[in-house]
Short mmCIF file of C-alpha atoms in Angstrom, two decimals:
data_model
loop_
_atom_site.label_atom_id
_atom_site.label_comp_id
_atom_site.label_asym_id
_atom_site.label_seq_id
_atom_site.Cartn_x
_atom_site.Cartn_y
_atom_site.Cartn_z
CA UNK A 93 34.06 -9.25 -43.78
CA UNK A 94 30.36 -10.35 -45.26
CA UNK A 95 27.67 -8.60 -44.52
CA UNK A 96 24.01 -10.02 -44.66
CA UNK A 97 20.59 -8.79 -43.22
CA UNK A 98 17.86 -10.63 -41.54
CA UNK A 99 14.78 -8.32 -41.03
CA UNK A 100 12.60 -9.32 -38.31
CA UNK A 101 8.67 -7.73 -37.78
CA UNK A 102 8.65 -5.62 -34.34
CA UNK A 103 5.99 -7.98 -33.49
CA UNK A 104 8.59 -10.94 -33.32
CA UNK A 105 10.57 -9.14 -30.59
CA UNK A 106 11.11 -12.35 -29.20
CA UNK A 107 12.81 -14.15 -32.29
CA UNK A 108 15.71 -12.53 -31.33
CA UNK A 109 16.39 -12.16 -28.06
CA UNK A 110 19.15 -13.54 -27.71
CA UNK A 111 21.31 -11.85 -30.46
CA UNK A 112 19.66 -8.71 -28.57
CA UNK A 113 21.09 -9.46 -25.02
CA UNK A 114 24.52 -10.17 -25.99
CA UNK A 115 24.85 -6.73 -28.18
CA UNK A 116 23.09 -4.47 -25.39
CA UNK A 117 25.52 -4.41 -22.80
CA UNK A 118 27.65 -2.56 -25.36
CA UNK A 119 29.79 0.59 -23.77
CA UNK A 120 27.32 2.85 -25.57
CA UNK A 121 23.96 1.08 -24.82
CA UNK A 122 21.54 2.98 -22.60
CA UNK A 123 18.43 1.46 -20.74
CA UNK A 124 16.60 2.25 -23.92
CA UNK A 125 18.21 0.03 -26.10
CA UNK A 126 17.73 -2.46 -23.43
CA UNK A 127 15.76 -5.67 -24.59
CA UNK A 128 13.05 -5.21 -21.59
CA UNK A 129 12.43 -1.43 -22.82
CA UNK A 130 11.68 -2.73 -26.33
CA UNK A 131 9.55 -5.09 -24.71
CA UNK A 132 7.34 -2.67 -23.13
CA UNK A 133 7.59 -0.35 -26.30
CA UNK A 134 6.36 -3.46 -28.20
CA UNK A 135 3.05 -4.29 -25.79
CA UNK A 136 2.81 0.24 -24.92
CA UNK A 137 3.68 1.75 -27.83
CA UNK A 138 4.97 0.14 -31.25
CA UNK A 139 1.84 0.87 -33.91
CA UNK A 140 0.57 -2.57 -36.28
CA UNK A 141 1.66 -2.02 -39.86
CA UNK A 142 0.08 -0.27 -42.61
CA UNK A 143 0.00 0.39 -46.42
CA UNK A 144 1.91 3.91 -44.76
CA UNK A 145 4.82 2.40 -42.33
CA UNK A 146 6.12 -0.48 -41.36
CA UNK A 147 7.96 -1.34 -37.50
CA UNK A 148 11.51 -3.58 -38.37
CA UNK A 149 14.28 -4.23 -36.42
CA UNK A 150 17.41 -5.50 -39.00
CA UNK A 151 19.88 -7.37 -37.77
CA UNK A 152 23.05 -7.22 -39.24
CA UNK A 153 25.27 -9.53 -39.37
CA UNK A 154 29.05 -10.16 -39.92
CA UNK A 155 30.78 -13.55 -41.27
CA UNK A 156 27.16 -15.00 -39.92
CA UNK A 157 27.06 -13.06 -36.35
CA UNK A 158 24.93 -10.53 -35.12
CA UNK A 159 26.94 -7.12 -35.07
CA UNK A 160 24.35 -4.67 -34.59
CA UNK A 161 19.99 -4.56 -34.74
CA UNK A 162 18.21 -1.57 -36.08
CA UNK A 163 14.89 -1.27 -34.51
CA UNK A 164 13.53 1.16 -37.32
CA UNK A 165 9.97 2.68 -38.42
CA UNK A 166 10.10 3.00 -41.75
CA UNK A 167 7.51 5.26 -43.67
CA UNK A 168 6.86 4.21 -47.13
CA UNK A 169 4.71 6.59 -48.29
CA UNK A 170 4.27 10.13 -47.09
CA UNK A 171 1.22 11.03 -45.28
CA UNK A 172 -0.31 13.87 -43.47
CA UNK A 173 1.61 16.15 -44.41
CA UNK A 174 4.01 15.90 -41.53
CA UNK A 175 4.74 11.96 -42.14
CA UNK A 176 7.63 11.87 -44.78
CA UNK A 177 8.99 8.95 -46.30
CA UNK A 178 11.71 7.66 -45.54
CA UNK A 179 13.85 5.98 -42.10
CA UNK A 180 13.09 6.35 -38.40
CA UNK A 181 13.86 4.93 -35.33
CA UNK A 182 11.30 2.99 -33.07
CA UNK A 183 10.84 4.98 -29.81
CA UNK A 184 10.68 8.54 -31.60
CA UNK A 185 8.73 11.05 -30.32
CA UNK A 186 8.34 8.94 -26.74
CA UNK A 187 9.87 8.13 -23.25
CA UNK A 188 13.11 7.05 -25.21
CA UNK A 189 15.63 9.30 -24.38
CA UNK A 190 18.40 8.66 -26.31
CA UNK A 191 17.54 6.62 -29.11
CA UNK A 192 20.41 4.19 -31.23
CA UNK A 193 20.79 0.85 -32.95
CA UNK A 194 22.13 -1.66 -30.60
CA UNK A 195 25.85 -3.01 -30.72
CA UNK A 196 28.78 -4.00 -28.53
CA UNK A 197 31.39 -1.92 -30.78
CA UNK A 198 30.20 0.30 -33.47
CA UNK A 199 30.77 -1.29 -37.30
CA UNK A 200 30.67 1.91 -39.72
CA UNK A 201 30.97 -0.99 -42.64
CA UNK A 202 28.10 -2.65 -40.87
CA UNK A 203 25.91 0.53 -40.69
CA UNK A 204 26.79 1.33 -44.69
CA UNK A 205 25.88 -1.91 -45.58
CA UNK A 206 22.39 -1.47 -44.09
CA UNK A 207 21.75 1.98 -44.90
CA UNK A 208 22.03 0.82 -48.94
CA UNK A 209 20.00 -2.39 -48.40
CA UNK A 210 17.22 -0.20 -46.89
CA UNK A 211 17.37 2.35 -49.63
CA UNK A 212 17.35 -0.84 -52.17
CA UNK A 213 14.55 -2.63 -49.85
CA UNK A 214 12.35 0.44 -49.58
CA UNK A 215 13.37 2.85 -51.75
CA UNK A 216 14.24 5.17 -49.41
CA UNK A 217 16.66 7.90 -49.74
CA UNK A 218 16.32 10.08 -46.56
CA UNK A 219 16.64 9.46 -42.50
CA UNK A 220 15.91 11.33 -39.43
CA UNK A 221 17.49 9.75 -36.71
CA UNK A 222 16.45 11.53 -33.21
CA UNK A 223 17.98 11.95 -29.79
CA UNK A 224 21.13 10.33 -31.23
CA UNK A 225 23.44 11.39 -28.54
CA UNK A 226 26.54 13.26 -29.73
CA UNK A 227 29.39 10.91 -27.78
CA UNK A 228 28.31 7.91 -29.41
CA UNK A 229 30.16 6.18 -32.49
CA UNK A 230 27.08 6.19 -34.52
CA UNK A 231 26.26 9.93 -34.50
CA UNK A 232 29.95 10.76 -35.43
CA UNK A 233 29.86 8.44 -38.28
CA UNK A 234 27.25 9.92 -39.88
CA UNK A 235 27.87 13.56 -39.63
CA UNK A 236 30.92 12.81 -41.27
CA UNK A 237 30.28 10.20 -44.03
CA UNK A 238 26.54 11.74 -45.28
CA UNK A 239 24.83 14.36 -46.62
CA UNK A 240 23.49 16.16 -43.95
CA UNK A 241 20.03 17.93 -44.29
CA UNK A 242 19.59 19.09 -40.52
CA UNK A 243 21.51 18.80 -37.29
CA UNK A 244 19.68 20.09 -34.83
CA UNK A 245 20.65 19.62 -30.91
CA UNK A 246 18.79 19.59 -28.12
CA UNK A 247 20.27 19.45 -24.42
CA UNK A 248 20.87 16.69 -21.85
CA UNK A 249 22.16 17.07 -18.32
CA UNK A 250 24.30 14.59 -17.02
CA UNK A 251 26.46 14.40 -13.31
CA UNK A 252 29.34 12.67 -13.16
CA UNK A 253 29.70 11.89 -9.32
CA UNK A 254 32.77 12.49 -7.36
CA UNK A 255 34.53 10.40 -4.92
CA UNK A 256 34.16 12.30 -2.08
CA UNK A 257 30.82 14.26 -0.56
CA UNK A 258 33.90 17.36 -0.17
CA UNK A 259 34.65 17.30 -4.07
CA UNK A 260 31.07 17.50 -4.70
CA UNK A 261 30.19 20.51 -2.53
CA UNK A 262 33.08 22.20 -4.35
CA UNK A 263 31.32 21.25 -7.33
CA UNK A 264 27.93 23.66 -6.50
CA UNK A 265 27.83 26.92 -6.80
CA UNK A 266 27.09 29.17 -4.02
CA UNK A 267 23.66 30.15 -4.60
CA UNK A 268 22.71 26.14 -4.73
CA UNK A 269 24.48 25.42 -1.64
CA UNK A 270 22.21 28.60 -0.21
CA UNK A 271 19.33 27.59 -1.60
CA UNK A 272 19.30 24.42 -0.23
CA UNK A 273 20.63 25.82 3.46
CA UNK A 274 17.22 28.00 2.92
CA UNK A 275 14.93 24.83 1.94
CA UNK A 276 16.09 23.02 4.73
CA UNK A 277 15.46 26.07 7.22
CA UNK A 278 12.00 26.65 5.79
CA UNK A 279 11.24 23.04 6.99
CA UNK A 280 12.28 23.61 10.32
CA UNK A 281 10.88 27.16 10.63
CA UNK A 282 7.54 25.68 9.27
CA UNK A 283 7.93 22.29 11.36
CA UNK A 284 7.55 20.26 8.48
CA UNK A 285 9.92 17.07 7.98
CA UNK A 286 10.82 14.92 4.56
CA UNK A 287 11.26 11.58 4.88
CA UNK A 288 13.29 10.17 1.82
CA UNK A 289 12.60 6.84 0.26
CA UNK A 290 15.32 6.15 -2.10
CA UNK A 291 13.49 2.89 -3.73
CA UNK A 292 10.06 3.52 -2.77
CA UNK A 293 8.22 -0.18 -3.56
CA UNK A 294 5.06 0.97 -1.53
CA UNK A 295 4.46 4.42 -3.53
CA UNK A 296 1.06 5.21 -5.27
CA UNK A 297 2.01 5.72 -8.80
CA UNK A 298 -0.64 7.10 -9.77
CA UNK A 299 -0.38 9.81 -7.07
CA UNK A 300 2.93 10.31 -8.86
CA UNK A 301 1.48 10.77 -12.65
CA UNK A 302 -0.85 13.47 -10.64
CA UNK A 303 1.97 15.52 -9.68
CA UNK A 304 3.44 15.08 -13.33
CA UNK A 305 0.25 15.82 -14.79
CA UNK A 306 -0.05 19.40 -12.40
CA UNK A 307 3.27 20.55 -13.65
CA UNK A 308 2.92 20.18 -17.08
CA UNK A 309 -0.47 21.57 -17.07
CA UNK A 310 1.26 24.93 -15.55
CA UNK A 311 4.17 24.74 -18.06
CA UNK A 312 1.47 24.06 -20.72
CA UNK A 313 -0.42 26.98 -19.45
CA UNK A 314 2.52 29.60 -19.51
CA UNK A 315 2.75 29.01 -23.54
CA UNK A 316 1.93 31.85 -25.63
CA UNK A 317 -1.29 31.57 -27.72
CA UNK A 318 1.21 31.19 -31.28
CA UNK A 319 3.06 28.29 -29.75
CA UNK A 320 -0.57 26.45 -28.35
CA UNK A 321 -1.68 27.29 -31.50
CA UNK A 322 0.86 25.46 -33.67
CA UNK A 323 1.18 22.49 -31.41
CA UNK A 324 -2.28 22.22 -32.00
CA UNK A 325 -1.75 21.61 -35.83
CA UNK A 326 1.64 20.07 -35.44
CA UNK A 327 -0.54 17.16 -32.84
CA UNK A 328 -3.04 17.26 -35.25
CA UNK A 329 -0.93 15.96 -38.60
CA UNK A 330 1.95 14.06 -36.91
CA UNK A 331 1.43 10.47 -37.14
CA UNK A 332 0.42 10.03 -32.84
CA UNK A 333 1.80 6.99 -31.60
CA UNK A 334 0.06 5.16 -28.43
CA UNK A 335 1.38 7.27 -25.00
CA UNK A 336 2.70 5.21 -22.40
CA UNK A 337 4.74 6.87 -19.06
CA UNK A 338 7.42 4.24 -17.49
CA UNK A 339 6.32 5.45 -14.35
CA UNK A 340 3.13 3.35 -14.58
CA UNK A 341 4.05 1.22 -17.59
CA UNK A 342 7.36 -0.11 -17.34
CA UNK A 343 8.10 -2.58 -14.34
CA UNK A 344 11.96 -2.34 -13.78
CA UNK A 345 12.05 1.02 -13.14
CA UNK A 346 12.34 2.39 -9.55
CA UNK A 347 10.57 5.75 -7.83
CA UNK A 348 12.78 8.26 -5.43
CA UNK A 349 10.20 9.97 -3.11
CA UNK A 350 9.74 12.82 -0.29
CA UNK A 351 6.75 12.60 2.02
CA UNK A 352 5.73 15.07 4.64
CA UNK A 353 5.53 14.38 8.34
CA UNK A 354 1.76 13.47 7.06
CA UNK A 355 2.34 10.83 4.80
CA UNK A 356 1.43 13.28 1.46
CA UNK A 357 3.95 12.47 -1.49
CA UNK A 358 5.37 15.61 -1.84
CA UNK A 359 8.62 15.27 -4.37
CA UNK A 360 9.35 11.80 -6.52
CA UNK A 361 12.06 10.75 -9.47
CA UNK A 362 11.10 7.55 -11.32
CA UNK A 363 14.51 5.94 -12.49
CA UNK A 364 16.48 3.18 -13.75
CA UNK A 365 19.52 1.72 -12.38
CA UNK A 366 22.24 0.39 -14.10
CA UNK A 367 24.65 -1.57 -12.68
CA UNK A 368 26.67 -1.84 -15.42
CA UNK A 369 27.63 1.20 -15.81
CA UNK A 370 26.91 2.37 -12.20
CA UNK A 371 24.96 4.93 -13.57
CA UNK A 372 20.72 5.91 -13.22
CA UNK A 373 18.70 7.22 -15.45
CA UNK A 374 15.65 9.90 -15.04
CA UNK A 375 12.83 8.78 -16.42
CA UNK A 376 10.36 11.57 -14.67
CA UNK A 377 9.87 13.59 -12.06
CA UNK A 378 6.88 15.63 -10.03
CA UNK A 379 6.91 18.12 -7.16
CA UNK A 380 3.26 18.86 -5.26
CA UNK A 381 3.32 22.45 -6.46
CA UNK A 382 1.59 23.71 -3.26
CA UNK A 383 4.58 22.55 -1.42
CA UNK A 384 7.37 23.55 -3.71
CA UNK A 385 9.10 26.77 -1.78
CA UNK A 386 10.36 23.79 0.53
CA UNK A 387 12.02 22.76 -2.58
CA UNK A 388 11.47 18.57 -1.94
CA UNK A 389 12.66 17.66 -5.16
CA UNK A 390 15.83 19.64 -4.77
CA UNK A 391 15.98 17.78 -1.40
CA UNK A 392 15.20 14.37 -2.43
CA UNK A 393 17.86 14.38 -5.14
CA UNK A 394 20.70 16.10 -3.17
CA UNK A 395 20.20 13.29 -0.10
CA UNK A 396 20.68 10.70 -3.03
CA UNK A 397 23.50 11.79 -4.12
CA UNK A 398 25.58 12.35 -1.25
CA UNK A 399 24.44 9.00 0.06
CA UNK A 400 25.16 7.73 -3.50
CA UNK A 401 28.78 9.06 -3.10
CA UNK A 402 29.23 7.49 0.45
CA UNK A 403 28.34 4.10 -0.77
CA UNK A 404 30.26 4.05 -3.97
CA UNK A 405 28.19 3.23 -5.99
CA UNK A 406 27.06 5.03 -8.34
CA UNK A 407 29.40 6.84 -11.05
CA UNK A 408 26.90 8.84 -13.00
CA UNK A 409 23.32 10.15 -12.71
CA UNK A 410 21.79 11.07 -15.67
CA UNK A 411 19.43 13.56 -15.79
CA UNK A 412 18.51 13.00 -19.23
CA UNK A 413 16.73 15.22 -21.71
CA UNK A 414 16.06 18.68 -20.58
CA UNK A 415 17.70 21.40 -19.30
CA UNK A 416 15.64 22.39 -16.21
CA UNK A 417 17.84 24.58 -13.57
CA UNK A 418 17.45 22.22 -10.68
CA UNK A 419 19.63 19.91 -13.12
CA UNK A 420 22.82 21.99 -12.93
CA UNK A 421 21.71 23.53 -9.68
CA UNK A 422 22.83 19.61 -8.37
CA UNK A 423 25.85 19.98 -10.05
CA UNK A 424 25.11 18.53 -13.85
CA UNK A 425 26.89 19.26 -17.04
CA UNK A 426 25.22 19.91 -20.60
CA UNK A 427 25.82 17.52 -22.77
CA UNK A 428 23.49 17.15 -26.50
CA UNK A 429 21.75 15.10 -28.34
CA UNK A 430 20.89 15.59 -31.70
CA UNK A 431 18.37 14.91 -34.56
CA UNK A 432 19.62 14.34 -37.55
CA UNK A 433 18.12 14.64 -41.39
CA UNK A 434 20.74 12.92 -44.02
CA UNK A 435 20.30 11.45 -47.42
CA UNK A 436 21.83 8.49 -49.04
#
């Protein structure tokens, strides 16, 4: 097999689209190695070059086809401290989930290949490869054939749906099963109603980033003065990419909601469906706070599922990073991804 590399500026997305579409429907591809997500990371997100980094996406090729594209930031010179030289890839430190190269079948021959041309091209010798997540081909290839620096993991939630709405009660424990019994009682008790909106194409997103926005402020609030402290000087010296939220920013994806008898957004779950692999993805998520021992979110979610089961189809829901207890409270399992310092 001959390998060869054409590098590509993130700004010329476009150039190769096509050699992008027929790699991403690959069994380990993820809406966020989708070619519309690297769109929107391109026009949201993806920084212009400097005399410090530069935004690439290599596409390798084998015998003369496209095998896999690397959509990598690479830092050529260390700055601020915090910025060290050396690989990344584009989407750290964002929305992005799970982060990977993009392929139909993983080539380990293919990855070697680039990982010298880069350290020839660049003269780099290290990479930190983020939210790689620990199933895929990639991630096993390199904890095995590098040097490893740091593997650190970080948790994921994922639910595997059942076939039947029976199998999947058996599935929660008896406190969720209760607790939902006692959200649903509190509504009647109180006489409040939810209305669900599985695809909701009329919602005010921006109502949406404001219940976001509340919750984080809270969980921001509850941090001790060390840890506000050092994010401080951690926000301060990392390199800060432009912020985007695919709840407002990215147009495919789709928004779950739970309004009161009144019309007031009270829970919502932005998300991406994949057909493909019958599977969604969540993206985000917000609960009105003054509303929350009704537990809407946990109510939303549950009717999805159980619909999702009666209809067939849907296979998986992801939950993505995070391991909040409403997660496994629906009946999700911890899975990992990792981040990953090796050296070449």
């Amino acid at each position: 097999m001959t390998y060869n590399i054409k590098y590509v500026p993130a700004k010329d997305l476009e150039r190769i689209q096509d050699e992008w579409k027929a790699l991403e429907t690959g069994e380990e591809m993820t809406l966020f190695q989708s070619y519309e997500w690297y769109q929107m990371l391109l026009e949201k997100y993806i920084p212009e070059d400097t005399k410090n980094f530069e935004s690439v996406y290599a596409v390798v090729k084998a015998d003369g086809k496209a095998c896999m594209i690397a959509p990598l930031w690479i830092i050529k010179r260390s700055f601020r401290i915090l910025n060290r030289k050396g690989g990344y890839i584009i989407g750290r430190f964002s929305f992005s989930d799970y982060l990977n190269f993009i392929y139909q079948n993983f080539d380990s021959a293919a990855f070697d290949f680039l990982m010298k041309d880069l350290r020839k091209r660049y003269g780099i010798k290290r990479f930190c490869f983020e939210d790689f997540r620990e199933s895929t081909s990639i991630y096993q290839h390199v904890v095995k054939s590098y040097s490893i620096i740091e593997n650190k993991k970080f948790p994921c939630v994922t639910l595997q749906l059942p076939r039947t709405i029976e199998e999947y009660n058996k599935m929660l424990s008896k406190n969720s099963r209760q607790n939902l019994r006692t959200a649903n009682n509190r509504l009647q008790k109180g006489g409040k109603t939810l209305i669900f909106n599985d695809d909701d194409q009329q919602v005010d997103r921006q109502e949406c980033m404001k219940l976001r926005e509340a919750k984080l402020s809270v969980k921001y609030a509850d941090f001790s003065l060390y840890w506000k402290y050092k994010y401080r000087i951690i926000h301060r010296l990392r390199y800060r990419f432009s912020s985007f939220n695919p709840l407002t920013h990215f147009s495919h994806s789709k928004v779950m909601t739970a309004h009161d008898e009144n019309g007031v957004l009270r829970a919502f779950f932005n998300y991406d469906y994949d057909p493909t692999r019958k599977a969604i993805r969540i993206m985000t998520a917000g609960t009105d706070l003054g509303f929350a021992r009704y537990s809407p979110g946990m109510l939303l979610m549950h009717q999805f599922i159980e619909k999702a089961i009666k209809q067939g189809r849907l296979e998986i829901i992801d939950f993505t990073r995070g391991d909040e207890p409403y997660k496994f409270a629906l009946g999700g399992n911890l899975c990992y991804n990792h981040r990953v310092r090796y050296k070449i």
